[in-house]
Amino acid sequence: MGHTKEPGEAHHKLLAELRGVCGRYGLQGVSDVEQVAILAQLIGSKIHDLDERQYSPAEIMQSVSLNIAAGNQKASGGPSLIGFGRA
């Protein structure tokens, strides 16, 4: 994982859509912790779909870790940079 980038328009749209979905399910009684668990399952399946010839398991997990940290920072008013790929 070599670099970060400022998220583009598609990133922001997908994030807003996912937040909306989570909000709707929250109103139906799906707790935040259950939503996190479901999103983790989705992340696991998306990782499985990645081409391991392009990204090693360590690179993928580093990206996931960086983005969890970025999400926590963004929630606290920090930047929303994402880490991915090779430099």
PDB file of C-alpha atoms in Angstrom:
ATOM      1  CA  MET A   1       0.000   0.000   0.000  1.00  0.00           C
ATOM      2  CA  GLY A   2       1.859   2.926  -1.196  1.00  0.00           C
ATOM      3  CA  HIS A   3      -0.320   5.986  -1.238  1.00  0.00           C
ATOM      4  CA  THR A   4      -3.473   7.812  -0.273  1.00  0.00           C
ATOM      5  CA  LYS A   5      -5.781   9.971  -2.305  1.00  0.00           C
ATOM      6  CA  GLU A   6      -8.569  12.415  -1.695  1.00  0.00           C
ATOM      7  CA  PRO A   7     -11.871  10.617  -2.255  1.00  0.00           C
ATOM      8  CA  GLY A   8     -13.696  11.516  -5.457  1.00  0.00           C
ATOM      9  CA  GLU A   9     -17.359  12.103  -6.216  1.00  0.00           C
ATOM     10  CA  ALA A  10     -18.202   8.400  -6.626  1.00  0.00           C
ATOM     11  CA  HIS A  11     -16.607   7.674  -3.226  1.00  0.00           C
ATOM     12  CA  HIS A  12     -18.765  10.306  -1.543  1.00  0.00           C
ATOM     13  CA  LYS A  13     -21.929   9.097  -3.315  1.00  0.00           C
ATOM     14  CA  LEU A  14     -21.366   5.463  -2.334  1.00  0.00           C
ATOM     15  CA  LEU A  15     -20.613   6.443   1.264  1.00  0.00           C
ATOM     16  CA  ALA A  16     -23.762   8.598   1.432  1.00  0.00           C
ATOM     17  CA  GLU A  17     -25.840   5.769  -0.022  1.00  0.00           C
ATOM     18  CA  LEU A  18     -24.434   3.262   2.469  1.00  0.00           C
ATOM     19  CA  ARG A  19     -25.129   5.679   5.339  1.00  0.00           C
ATOM     20  CA  GLY A  20     -28.697   6.034   4.080  1.00  0.00           C
ATOM     21  CA  VAL A  21     -29.144   2.261   3.959  1.00  0.00           C
ATOM     22  CA  CYS A  22     -27.748   1.935   7.478  1.00  0.00           C
ATOM     23  CA  GLY A  23     -30.042   4.721   8.657  1.00  0.00           C
ATOM     24  CA  ARG A  24     -33.109   3.019   7.195  1.00  0.00           C
ATOM     25  CA  TYR A  25     -32.197  -0.296   8.822  1.00  0.00           C
ATOM     26  CA  GLY A  26     -31.463   1.486  12.081  1.00  0.00           C
ATOM     27  CA  LEU A  27     -35.034   2.790  12.037  1.00  0.00           C
ATOM     28  CA  GLN A  28     -36.155  -0.833  11.610  1.00  0.00           C
ATOM     29  CA  GLY A  29     -34.298  -1.833  14.767  1.00  0.00           C
ATOM     30  CA  VAL A  30     -30.991  -3.121  13.378  1.00  0.00           C
ATOM     31  CA  SER A  31     -28.482  -1.929  15.985  1.00  0.00           C
ATOM     32  CA  ASP A  32     -25.276  -0.100  15.117  1.00  0.00           C
ATOM     33  CA  VAL A  33     -23.177  -3.042  16.285  1.00  0.00           C
ATOM     34  CA  GLU A  34     -25.169  -5.428  14.070  1.00  0.00           C
ATOM     35  CA  GLN A  35     -24.751  -3.039  11.138  1.00  0.00           C
ATOM     36  CA  VAL A  36     -20.982  -3.015  11.703  1.00  0.00           C
ATOM     37  CA  ALA A  37     -20.978  -6.826  11.757  1.00  0.00           C
ATOM     38  CA  ILE A  38     -22.971  -6.952   8.502  1.00  0.00           C
ATOM     39  CA  LEU A  39     -20.678  -4.411   6.848  1.00  0.00           C
ATOM     40  CA  ALA A  40     -17.693  -6.505   7.987  1.00  0.00           C
ATOM     41  CA  GLN A  41     -19.234  -9.519   6.237  1.00  0.00           C
ATOM     42  CA  LEU A  42     -19.595  -7.440   3.073  1.00  0.00           C
ATOM     43  CA  ILE A  43     -15.975  -6.294   3.352  1.00  0.00           C
ATOM     44  CA  GLY A  44     -14.888  -9.914   3.755  1.00  0.00           C
ATOM     45  CA  SER A  45     -16.720 -10.947   0.607  1.00  0.00           C
ATOM     46  CA  LYS A  46     -15.328  -7.975  -1.354  1.00  0.00           C
ATOM     47  CA  ILE A  47     -11.806  -8.892  -0.216  1.00  0.00           C
ATOM     48  CA  HIS A  48     -12.420 -12.433  -1.451  1.00  0.00           C
ATOM     49  CA  ASP A  49     -13.380 -11.010  -4.853  1.00  0.00           C
ATOM     50  CA  LEU A  50     -10.111  -9.060  -5.209  1.00  0.00           C
ATOM     51  CA  ASP A  51      -7.425 -10.348  -7.536  1.00  0.00           C
ATOM     52  CA  GLU A  52      -4.584 -11.537  -5.284  1.00  0.00           C
ATOM     53  CA  ARG A  53      -2.205 -11.091  -8.209  1.00  0.00           C
ATOM     54  CA  GLN A  54      -2.834  -7.346  -7.935  1.00  0.00           C
ATOM     55  CA  TYR A  55      -2.899  -6.956  -4.133  1.00  0.00           C
ATOM     56  CA  SER A  56      -1.405  -9.182  -1.460  1.00  0.00           C
ATOM     57  CA  PRO A  57      -3.510 -10.105   1.582  1.00  0.00           C
ATOM     58  CA  ALA A  58      -1.274  -7.844   3.702  1.00  0.00           C
ATOM     59  CA  GLU A  59      -1.864  -4.898   1.357  1.00  0.00           C
ATOM     60  CA  ILE A  60      -5.608  -5.440   1.440  1.00  0.00           C
ATOM     61  CA  MET A  61      -5.700  -5.610   5.226  1.00  0.00           C
ATOM     62  CA  GLN A  62      -3.520  -2.496   5.482  1.00  0.00           C
ATOM     63  CA  SER A  63      -5.999  -0.641   3.276  1.00  0.00           C
ATOM     64  CA  VAL A  64      -8.916  -1.835   5.410  1.00  0.00           C
ATOM     65  CA  SER A  65      -7.096  -0.732   8.571  1.00  0.00           C
ATOM     66  CA  LEU A  66      -6.215   2.690   7.124  1.00  0.00           C
ATOM     67  CA  ASN A  67      -9.785   3.252   6.045  1.00  0.00           C
ATOM     68  CA  ILE A  68     -11.249   2.268   9.403  1.00  0.00           C
ATOM     69  CA  ALA A  69      -8.886   4.810  10.982  1.00  0.00           C
ATOM     70  CA  ALA A  70      -9.855   7.405   8.348  1.00  0.00           C
ATOM     71  CA  GLY A  71     -13.539   6.800   9.107  1.00  0.00           C
ATOM     72  CA  ASN A  72     -12.905   7.366  12.803  1.00  0.00           C
ATOM     73  CA  GLN A  73     -10.925  10.533  12.033  1.00  0.00           C
ATOM     74  CA  LYS A  74     -13.607  11.824   9.666  1.00  0.00           C
ATOM     75  CA  ALA A  75     -16.267  11.261  12.325  1.00  0.00           C
ATOM     76  CA  SER A  76     -14.121  13.437  14.604  1.00  0.00           C
ATOM     77  CA  GLY A  77     -13.745  16.151  11.961  1.00  0.00           C
ATOM     78  CA  GLY A  78     -10.454  14.957  10.438  1.00  0.00           C
ATOM     79  CA  PRO A  79      -9.545  14.202   6.814  1.00  0.00           C
ATOM     80  CA  SER A  80     -11.100  11.322   4.864  1.00  0.00           C
ATOM     81  CA  LEU A  81      -8.078  10.105   2.932  1.00  0.00           C
ATOM     82  CA  ILE A  82      -8.131   6.529   1.731  1.00  0.00           C
ATOM     83  CA  GLY A  83      -5.169   4.200   1.347  1.00  0.00           C
ATOM     84  CA  PHE A  84      -5.038   1.808  -1.566  1.00  0.00           C
ATOM     85  CA  GLY A  85      -2.863   0.219  -4.198  1.00  0.00           C
ATOM     86  CA  ARG A  86       0.852   0.479  -4.713  1.00  0.00           C
ATOM     87  CA  ALA A  87       2.889   3.667  -4.939  1.00  0.00           C
TER      88      ALA A  87
END
